[in-house]
Amino acid sequence: MFATFSALITCGLLFINGALVLAVLRAFSRSGADWARDVRLMQFLLLLVPVILVVLQWKLLDYLRYRFRRTR
């Protein structure tokens, strides 16, 4: 049950992060940045950055969970 819940949370975070990264990359592309016009680089960033964000988000959640855990 915990693994299923974790997988669902991760999918949701990836979806949100992917939408956020896509919006940022489109903004850079519209602003005229030369590097943002390379399709291969944009696809690579759209794949890599949301995964990095998910890892950072899970690390932050683990830190907060252990930081505010009540001692027994």
PDB file of C-alpha atoms in Angstrom:
ATOM      1  CA  MET A   1       0.000   0.000   0.000  1.00  0.00           C
ATOM      2  CA  PHE A   2       2.835   2.413   0.860  1.00  0.00           C
ATOM      3  CA  ALA A   3       4.625   1.686  -2.437  1.00  0.00           C
ATOM      4  CA  THR A   4       1.452   2.381  -4.411  1.00  0.00           C
ATOM      5  CA  PHE A   5       0.901   5.627  -2.534  1.00  0.00           C
ATOM      6  CA  SER A   6       4.514   6.677  -3.120  1.00  0.00           C
ATOM      7  CA  ALA A   7       4.250   5.879  -6.826  1.00  0.00           C
ATOM      8  CA  LEU A   8       1.057   7.924  -7.149  1.00  0.00           C
ATOM      9  CA  ILE A   9       2.621  10.880  -5.347  1.00  0.00           C
ATOM     10  CA  THR A  10       5.705  10.642  -7.578  1.00  0.00           C
ATOM     11  CA  CYS A  11       3.574  10.574 -10.734  1.00  0.00           C
ATOM     12  CA  GLY A  12       1.689  13.632  -9.570  1.00  0.00           C
ATOM     13  CA  LEU A  13       4.912  15.478  -8.777  1.00  0.00           C
ATOM     14  CA  LEU A  14       6.377  14.549 -12.171  1.00  0.00           C
ATOM     15  CA  PHE A  15       3.272  15.834 -13.918  1.00  0.00           C
ATOM     16  CA  ILE A  16       3.342  19.150 -12.045  1.00  0.00           C
ATOM     17  CA  ASN A  17       7.107  19.530 -12.472  1.00  0.00           C
ATOM     18  CA  GLY A  18       6.892  18.722 -16.176  1.00  0.00           C
ATOM     19  CA  ALA A  19       4.224  21.365 -16.698  1.00  0.00           C
ATOM     20  CA  LEU A  20       6.257  23.911 -14.755  1.00  0.00           C
ATOM     21  CA  VAL A  21       9.464  23.170 -16.676  1.00  0.00           C
ATOM     22  CA  LEU A  22       7.626  23.278 -20.008  1.00  0.00           C
ATOM     23  CA  ALA A  23       6.169  26.691 -19.149  1.00  0.00           C
ATOM     24  CA  VAL A  24       9.604  28.026 -18.178  1.00  0.00           C
ATOM     25  CA  LEU A  25      11.256  26.627 -21.300  1.00  0.00           C
ATOM     26  CA  ARG A  26       8.534  28.110 -23.514  1.00  0.00           C
ATOM     27  CA  ALA A  27       9.029  31.483 -21.836  1.00  0.00           C
ATOM     28  CA  PHE A  28      12.754  31.317 -22.579  1.00  0.00           C
ATOM     29  CA  SER A  29      12.019  30.317 -26.146  1.00  0.00           C
ATOM     30  CA  ARG A  30       9.617  33.212 -26.672  1.00  0.00           C
ATOM     31  CA  SER A  31      12.050  35.676 -25.131  1.00  0.00           C
ATOM     32  CA  GLY A  32      14.495  34.953 -27.925  1.00  0.00           C
ATOM     33  CA  ALA A  33      17.153  32.901 -26.142  1.00  0.00           C
ATOM     34  CA  ASP A  34      19.240  31.152 -28.783  1.00  0.00           C
ATOM     35  CA  TRP A  35      19.870  28.036 -26.706  1.00  0.00           C
ATOM     36  CA  ALA A  36      16.107  27.620 -26.211  1.00  0.00           C
ATOM     37  CA  ARG A  37      15.560  27.117 -29.941  1.00  0.00           C
ATOM     38  CA  ASP A  38      17.491  23.819 -30.037  1.00  0.00           C
ATOM     39  CA  VAL A  39      14.848  21.071 -30.017  1.00  0.00           C
ATOM     40  CA  ARG A  40      17.220  18.382 -28.741  1.00  0.00           C
ATOM     41  CA  LEU A  41      18.306  20.474 -25.772  1.00  0.00           C
ATOM     42  CA  MET A  42      14.721  21.380 -24.936  1.00  0.00           C
ATOM     43  CA  GLN A  43      13.661  17.717 -24.969  1.00  0.00           C
ATOM     44  CA  PHE A  44      16.629  16.761 -22.801  1.00  0.00           C
ATOM     45  CA  LEU A  45      15.833  19.480 -20.275  1.00  0.00           C
ATOM     46  CA  LEU A  46      12.147  18.559 -20.298  1.00  0.00           C
ATOM     47  CA  LEU A  47      13.129  14.993 -19.391  1.00  0.00           C
ATOM     48  CA  LEU A  48      15.917  15.720 -16.912  1.00  0.00           C
ATOM     49  CA  VAL A  49      14.767  18.726 -14.866  1.00  0.00           C
ATOM     50  CA  PRO A  50      11.428  17.265 -13.629  1.00  0.00           C
ATOM     51  CA  VAL A  51      13.224  14.101 -12.477  1.00  0.00           C
ATOM     52  CA  ILE A  52      15.817  16.160 -10.604  1.00  0.00           C
ATOM     53  CA  LEU A  53      13.020  18.196  -9.031  1.00  0.00           C
ATOM     54  CA  VAL A  54      11.239  15.013  -7.884  1.00  0.00           C
ATOM     55  CA  VAL A  55      14.409  13.753  -6.231  1.00  0.00           C
ATOM     56  CA  LEU A  56      14.873  17.080  -4.470  1.00  0.00           C
ATOM     57  CA  GLN A  57      11.220  17.145  -3.401  1.00  0.00           C
ATOM     58  CA  TRP A  58      11.427  13.643  -1.928  1.00  0.00           C
ATOM     59  CA  LYS A  59      14.629  14.579  -0.076  1.00  0.00           C
ATOM     60  CA  LEU A  60      12.886  17.653   1.300  1.00  0.00           C
ATOM     61  CA  LEU A  61       9.873  15.586   2.372  1.00  0.00           C
ATOM     62  CA  ASP A  62      12.142  13.054   4.090  1.00  0.00           C
ATOM     63  CA  TYR A  63      14.024  15.853   5.845  1.00  0.00           C
ATOM     64  CA  LEU A  64      10.815  17.466   7.059  1.00  0.00           C
ATOM     65  CA  ARG A  65       9.375  14.147   8.163  1.00  0.00           C
ATOM     66  CA  TYR A  66      12.434  13.306  10.271  1.00  0.00           C
ATOM     67  CA  ARG A  67      12.909  16.895  11.466  1.00  0.00           C
ATOM     68  CA  PHE A  68       9.418  17.178  12.919  1.00  0.00           C
ATOM     69  CA  ARG A  69       9.052  13.571  14.042  1.00  0.00           C
ATOM     70  CA  ARG A  70       8.010  13.245  17.623  1.00  0.00           C
ATOM     71  CA  THR A  71      10.384  11.306  19.837  1.00  0.00           C
ATOM     72  CA  ARG A  72       8.831   8.467  21.749  1.00  0.00           C
TER      73      ARG A  72
END
